[in-house]
mmCIF file of C-alpha atoms in Angstrom:
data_model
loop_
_atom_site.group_PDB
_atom_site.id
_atom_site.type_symbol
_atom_site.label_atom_id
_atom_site.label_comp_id
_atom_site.label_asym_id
_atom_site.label_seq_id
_atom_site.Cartn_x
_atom_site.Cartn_y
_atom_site.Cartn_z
ATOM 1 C CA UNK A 1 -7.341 13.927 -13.747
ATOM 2 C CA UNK A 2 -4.341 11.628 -13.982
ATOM 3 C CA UNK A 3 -3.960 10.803 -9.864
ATOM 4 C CA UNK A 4 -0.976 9.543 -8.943
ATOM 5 C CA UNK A 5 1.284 8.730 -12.067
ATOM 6 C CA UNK A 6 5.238 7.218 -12.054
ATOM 7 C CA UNK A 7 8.351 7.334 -14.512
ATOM 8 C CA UNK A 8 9.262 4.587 -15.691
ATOM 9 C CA UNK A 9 7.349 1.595 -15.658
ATOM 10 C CA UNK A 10 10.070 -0.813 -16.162
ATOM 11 C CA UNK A 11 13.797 -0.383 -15.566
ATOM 12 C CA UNK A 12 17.123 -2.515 -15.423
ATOM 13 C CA UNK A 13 19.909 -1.485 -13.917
ATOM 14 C CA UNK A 14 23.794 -2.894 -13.329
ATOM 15 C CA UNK A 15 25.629 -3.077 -10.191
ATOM 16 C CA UNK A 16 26.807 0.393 -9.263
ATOM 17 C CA UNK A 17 24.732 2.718 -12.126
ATOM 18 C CA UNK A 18 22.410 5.598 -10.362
ATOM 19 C CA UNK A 19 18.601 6.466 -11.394
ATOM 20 C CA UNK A 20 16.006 8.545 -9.819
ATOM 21 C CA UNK A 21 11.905 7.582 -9.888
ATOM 22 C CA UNK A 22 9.585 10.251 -10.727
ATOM 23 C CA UNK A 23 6.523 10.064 -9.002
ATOM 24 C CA UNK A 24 3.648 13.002 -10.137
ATOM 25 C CA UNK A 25 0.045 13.759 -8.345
ATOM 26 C CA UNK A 26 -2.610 16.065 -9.947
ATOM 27 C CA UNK A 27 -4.390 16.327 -6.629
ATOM 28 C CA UNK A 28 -2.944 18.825 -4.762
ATOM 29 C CA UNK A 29 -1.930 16.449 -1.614
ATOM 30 C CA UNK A 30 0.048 17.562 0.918
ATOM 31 C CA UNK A 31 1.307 13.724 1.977
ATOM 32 C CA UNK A 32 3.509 11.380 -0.404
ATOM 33 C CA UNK A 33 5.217 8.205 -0.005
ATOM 34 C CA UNK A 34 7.260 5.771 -1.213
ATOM 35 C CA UNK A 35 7.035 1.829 -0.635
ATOM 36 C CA UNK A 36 8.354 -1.057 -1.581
ATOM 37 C CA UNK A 37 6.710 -3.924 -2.360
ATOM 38 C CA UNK A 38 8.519 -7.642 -2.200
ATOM 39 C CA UNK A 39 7.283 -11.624 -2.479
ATOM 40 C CA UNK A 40 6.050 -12.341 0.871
ATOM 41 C CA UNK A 41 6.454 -8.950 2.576
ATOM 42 C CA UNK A 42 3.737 -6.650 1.802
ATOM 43 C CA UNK A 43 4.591 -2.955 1.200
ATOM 44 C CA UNK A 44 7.041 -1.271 2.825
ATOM 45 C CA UNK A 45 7.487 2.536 3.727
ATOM 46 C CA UNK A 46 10.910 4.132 2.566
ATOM 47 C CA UNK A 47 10.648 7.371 2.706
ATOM 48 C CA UNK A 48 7.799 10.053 2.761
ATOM 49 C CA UNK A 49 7.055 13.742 2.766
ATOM 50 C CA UNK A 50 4.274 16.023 4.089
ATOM 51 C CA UNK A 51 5.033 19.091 2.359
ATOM 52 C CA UNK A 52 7.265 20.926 -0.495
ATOM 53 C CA UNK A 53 10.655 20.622 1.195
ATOM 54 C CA UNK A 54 9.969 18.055 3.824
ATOM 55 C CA UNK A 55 10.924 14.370 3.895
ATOM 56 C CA UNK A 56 11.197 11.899 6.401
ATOM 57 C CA UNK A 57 12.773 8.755 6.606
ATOM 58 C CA UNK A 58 10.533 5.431 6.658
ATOM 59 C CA UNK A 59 10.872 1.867 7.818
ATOM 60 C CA UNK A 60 13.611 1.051 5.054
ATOM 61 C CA UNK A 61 15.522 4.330 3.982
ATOM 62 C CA UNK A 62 19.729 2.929 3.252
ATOM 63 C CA UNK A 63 20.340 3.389 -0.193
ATOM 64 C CA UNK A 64 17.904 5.658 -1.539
ATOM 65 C CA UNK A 65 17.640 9.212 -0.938
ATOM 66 C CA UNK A 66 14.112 11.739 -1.758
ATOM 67 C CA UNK A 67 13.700 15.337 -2.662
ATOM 68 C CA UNK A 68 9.921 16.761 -2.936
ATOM 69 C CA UNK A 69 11.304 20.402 -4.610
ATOM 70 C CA UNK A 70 7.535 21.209 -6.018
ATOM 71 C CA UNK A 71 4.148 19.644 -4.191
ATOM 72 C CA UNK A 72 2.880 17.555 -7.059
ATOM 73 C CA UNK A 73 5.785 16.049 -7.522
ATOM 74 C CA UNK A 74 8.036 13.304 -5.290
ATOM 75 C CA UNK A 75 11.687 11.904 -6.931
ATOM 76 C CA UNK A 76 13.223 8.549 -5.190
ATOM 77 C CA UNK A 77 16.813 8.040 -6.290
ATOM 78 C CA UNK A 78 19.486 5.126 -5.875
ATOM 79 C CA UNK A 79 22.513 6.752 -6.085
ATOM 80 C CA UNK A 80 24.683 3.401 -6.257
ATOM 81 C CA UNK A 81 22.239 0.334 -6.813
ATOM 82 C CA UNK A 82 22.515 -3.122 -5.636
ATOM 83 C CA UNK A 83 20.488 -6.075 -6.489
ATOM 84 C CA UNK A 84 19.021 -5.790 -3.046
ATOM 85 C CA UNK A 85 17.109 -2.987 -4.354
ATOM 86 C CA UNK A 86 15.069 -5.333 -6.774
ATOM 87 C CA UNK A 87 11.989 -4.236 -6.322
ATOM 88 C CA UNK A 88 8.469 -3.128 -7.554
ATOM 89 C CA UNK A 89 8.406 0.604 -6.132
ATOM 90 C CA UNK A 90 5.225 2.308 -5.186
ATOM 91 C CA UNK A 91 4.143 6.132 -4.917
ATOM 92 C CA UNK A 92 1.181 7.119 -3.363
ATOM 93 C CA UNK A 93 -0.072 10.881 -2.235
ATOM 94 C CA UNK A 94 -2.672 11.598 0.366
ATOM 95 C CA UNK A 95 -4.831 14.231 1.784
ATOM 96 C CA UNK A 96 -3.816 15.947 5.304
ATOM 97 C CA UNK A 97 -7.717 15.403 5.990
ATOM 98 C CA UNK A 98 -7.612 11.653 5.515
ATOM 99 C CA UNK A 99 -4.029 10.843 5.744
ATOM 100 C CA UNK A 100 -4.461 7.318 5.717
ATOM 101 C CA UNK A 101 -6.314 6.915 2.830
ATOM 102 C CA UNK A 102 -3.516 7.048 0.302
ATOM 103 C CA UNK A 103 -4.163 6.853 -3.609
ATOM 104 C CA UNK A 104 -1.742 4.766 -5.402
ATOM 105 C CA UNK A 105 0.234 5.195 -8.553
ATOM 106 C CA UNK A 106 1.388 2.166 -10.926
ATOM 107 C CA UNK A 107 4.078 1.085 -10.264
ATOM 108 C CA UNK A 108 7.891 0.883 -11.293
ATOM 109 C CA UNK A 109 9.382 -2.696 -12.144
ATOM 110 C CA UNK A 110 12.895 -2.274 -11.330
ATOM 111 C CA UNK A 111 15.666 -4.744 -11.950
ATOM 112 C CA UNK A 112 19.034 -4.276 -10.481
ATOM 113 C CA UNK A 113 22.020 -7.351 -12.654
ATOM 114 C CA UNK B 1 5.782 -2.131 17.184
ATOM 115 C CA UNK B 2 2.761 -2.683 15.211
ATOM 116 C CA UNK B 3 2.323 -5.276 12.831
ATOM 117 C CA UNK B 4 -0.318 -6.817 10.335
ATOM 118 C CA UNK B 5 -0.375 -10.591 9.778
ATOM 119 C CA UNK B 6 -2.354 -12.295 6.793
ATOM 120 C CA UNK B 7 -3.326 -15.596 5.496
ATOM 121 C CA UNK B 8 -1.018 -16.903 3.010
ATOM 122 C CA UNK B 9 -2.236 -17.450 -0.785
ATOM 123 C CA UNK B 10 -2.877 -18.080 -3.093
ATOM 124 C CA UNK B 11 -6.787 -18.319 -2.335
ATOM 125 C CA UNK B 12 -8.369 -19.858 -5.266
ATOM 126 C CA UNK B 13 -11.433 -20.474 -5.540
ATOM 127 C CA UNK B 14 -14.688 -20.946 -8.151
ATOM 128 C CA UNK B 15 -16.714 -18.173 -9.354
ATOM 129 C CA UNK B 16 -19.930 -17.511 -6.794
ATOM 130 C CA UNK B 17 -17.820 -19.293 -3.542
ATOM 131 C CA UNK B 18 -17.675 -17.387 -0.285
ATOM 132 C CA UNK B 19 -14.214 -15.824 0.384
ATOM 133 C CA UNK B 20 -12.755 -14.658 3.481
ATOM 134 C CA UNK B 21 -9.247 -13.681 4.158
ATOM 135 C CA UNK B 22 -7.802 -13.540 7.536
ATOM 136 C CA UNK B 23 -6.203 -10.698 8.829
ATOM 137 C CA UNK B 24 -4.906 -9.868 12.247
ATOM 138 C CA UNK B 25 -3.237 -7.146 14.088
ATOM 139 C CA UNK B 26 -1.055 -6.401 16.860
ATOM 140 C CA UNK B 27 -0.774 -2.742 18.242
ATOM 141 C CA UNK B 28 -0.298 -0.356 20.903
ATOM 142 C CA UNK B 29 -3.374 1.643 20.714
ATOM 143 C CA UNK B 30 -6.724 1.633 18.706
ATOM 144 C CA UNK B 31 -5.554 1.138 15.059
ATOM 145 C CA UNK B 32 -7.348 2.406 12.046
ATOM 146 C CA UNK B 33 -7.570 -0.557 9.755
ATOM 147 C CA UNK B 34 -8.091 -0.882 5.966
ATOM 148 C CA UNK B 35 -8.385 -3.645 3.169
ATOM 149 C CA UNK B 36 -6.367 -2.593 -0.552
ATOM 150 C CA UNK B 37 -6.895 -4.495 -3.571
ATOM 151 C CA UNK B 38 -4.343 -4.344 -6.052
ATOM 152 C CA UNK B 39 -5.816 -6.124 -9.320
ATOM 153 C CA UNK B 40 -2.946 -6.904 -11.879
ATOM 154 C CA UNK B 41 -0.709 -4.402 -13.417
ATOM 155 C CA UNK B 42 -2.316 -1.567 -11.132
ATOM 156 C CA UNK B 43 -1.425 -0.218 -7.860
ATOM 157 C CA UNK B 44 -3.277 -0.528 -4.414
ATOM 158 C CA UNK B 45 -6.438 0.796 -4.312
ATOM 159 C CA UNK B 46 -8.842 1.508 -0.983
ATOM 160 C CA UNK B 47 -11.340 -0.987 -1.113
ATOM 161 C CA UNK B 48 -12.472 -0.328 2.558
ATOM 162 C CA UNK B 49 -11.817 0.928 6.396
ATOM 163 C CA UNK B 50 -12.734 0.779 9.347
ATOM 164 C CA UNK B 51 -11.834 3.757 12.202
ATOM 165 C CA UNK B 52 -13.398 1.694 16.035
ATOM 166 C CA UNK B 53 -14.346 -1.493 17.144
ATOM 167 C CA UNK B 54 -17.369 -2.913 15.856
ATOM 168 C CA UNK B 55 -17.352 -0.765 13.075
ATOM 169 C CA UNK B 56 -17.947 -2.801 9.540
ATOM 170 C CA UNK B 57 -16.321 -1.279 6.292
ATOM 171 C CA UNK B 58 -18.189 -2.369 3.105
ATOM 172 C CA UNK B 59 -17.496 -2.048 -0.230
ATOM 173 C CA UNK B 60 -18.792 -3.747 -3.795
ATOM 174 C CA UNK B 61 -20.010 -6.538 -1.994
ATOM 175 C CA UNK B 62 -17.290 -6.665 0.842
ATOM 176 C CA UNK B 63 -17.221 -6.084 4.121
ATOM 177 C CA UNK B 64 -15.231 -6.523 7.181
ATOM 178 C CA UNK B 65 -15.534 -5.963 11.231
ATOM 179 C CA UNK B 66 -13.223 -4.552 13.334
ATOM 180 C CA UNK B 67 -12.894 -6.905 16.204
ATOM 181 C CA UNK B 68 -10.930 -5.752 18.987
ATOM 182 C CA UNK B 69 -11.387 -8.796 21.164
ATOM 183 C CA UNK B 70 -10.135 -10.684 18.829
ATOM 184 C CA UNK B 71 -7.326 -8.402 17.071
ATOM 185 C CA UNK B 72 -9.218 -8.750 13.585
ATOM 186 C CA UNK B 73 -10.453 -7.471 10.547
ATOM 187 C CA UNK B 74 -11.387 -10.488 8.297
ATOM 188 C CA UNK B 75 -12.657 -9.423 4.783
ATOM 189 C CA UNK B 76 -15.340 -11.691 3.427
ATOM 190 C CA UNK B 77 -17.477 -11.792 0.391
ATOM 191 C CA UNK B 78 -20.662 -14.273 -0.556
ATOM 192 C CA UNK B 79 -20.335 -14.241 -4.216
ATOM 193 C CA UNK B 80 -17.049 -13.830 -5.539
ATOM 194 C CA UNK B 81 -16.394 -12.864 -9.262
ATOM 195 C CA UNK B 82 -13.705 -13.530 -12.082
ATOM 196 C CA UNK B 83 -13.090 -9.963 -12.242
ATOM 197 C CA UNK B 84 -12.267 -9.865 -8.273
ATOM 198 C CA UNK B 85 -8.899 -12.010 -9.063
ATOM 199 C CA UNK B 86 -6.627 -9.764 -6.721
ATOM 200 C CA UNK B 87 -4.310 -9.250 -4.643
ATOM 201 C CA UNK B 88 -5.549 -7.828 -0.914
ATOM 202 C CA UNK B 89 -3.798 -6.031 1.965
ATOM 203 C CA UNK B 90 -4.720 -5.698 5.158
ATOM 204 C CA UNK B 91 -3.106 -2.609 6.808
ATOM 205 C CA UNK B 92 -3.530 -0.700 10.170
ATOM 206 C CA UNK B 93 -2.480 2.851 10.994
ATOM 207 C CA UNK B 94 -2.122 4.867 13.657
ATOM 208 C CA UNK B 95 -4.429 7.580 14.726
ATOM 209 C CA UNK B 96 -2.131 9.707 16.778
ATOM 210 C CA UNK B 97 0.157 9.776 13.570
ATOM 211 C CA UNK B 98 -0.130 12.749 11.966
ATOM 212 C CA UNK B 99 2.061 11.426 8.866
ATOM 213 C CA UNK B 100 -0.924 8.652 8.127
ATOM 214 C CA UNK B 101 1.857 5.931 7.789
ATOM 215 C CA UNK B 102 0.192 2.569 6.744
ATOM 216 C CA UNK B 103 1.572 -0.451 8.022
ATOM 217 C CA UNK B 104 0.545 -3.530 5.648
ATOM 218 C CA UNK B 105 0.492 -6.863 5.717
ATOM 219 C CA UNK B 106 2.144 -9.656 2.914
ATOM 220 C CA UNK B 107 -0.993 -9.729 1.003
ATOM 221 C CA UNK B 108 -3.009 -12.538 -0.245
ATOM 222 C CA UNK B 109 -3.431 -13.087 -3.785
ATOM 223 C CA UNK B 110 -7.062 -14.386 -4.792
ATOM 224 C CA UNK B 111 -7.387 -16.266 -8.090
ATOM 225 C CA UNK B 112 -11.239 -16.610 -8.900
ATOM 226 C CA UNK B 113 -11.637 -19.374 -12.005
ATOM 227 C CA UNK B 114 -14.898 -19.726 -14.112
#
């Protein structure tokens, strides 16, 4: 039982070049997400979906876009990417039961020149 | 709309000292609240929760009380350990979200020395 597991760990990227995250849950939850996380501002919620085929925008959505085509799996992908979107990106899967309780994968280090 | 507000790091502090970490809240309703720890290299990890007021969350040796008077949910431990070098988020959710979105707050990092 892997949990919550994301591709790749580390990443740089130039001004303009595209790339999609792979995020992959062994756990059969309905709920995933995608955060985030910056010096001095916690996580934040871009996007997240509650089922195969659903997604929903989060708190900061512009420049990345989400498909969830099988339930274990949720991609995030920067189409154009801008060093604004220098981050340390989360994935994290939940129950419908306890929705709040989220499990959380690694992390991806990305770095955007 | 909602929001989560933490004590600023980093906390550091000498193997066996008392810890506590402020957090506060400001929401609508009656928030569920919860504490992550996210040790290094790793990603958040429930470390404990609390659903209504008064309720205290507890979990390897810490705890924490909702206080709705007060808008608070401090995490505290008596005895704190090397290995509990960290960084912890306080977060709040919604109960009449169905989508279980977490609001967090900035984190404070912990650094416990020998």
């Amino acid at each position: 039982n892997a949990g919550v597991t994301q591709t790749p760990k580390f990443r740089v990227l130039k001004t303009g070049q595209s790339m999609t995250l792979l995020c992959a849950q062994d756990m059969n939850h309905e709920y995933m997400y995608w955060y985030r996380q910056d010096p001095g501002m916690g996580l934040r919620l871009i996007h997240y979906s509650v089922g195969e085929g659903t997604t929903a925008k989060g708190e900061v959505p512009d420049g990345y876009n989400v498909s969830r085509l099988k339930k274990q799996n949720f991609l995030l992908g920067l189409e154009s990417a801008a060093p604004s979107q220098t981050s340390v990106y989360f994935c994290a899967s939940s129950p419908p039961a306890i929705v709040s309780e989220q499990y959380f994968g690694p992390g991806t280090r990305l770095t955007v020149t | 709309g909602d929001s989560v507000t933490q004590m600023e790091g980093p906390v550091t502090l000498s193997e066996e000292a008392f810890l506590t970490i402020n957090c506060t809240y400001t929401a609508t309703g009656y928030p569920s609240l919860f504490w992550y720890v996210q040790y290094p290299g790793e990603g958040l990890q429930l470390l404990l929760k609390a659903t209504k007021a008064d309720d205290k969350g507890s979990n390897k040796g810490f705890e924490a009380t909702y206080r709705k008077e007060t808008t608070s949910f401090h995490l505290e431990k008596g005895s704190v350990q090397v290995s509990d070098s960290a960084v912890y988020f306080c977060a709040l959710s919604d109960p009449t979200d169905s989508w279980g979105k977490l609001q967090f707050g900035a984190g404070t990092q912990v650094v416990v020395t020998p």
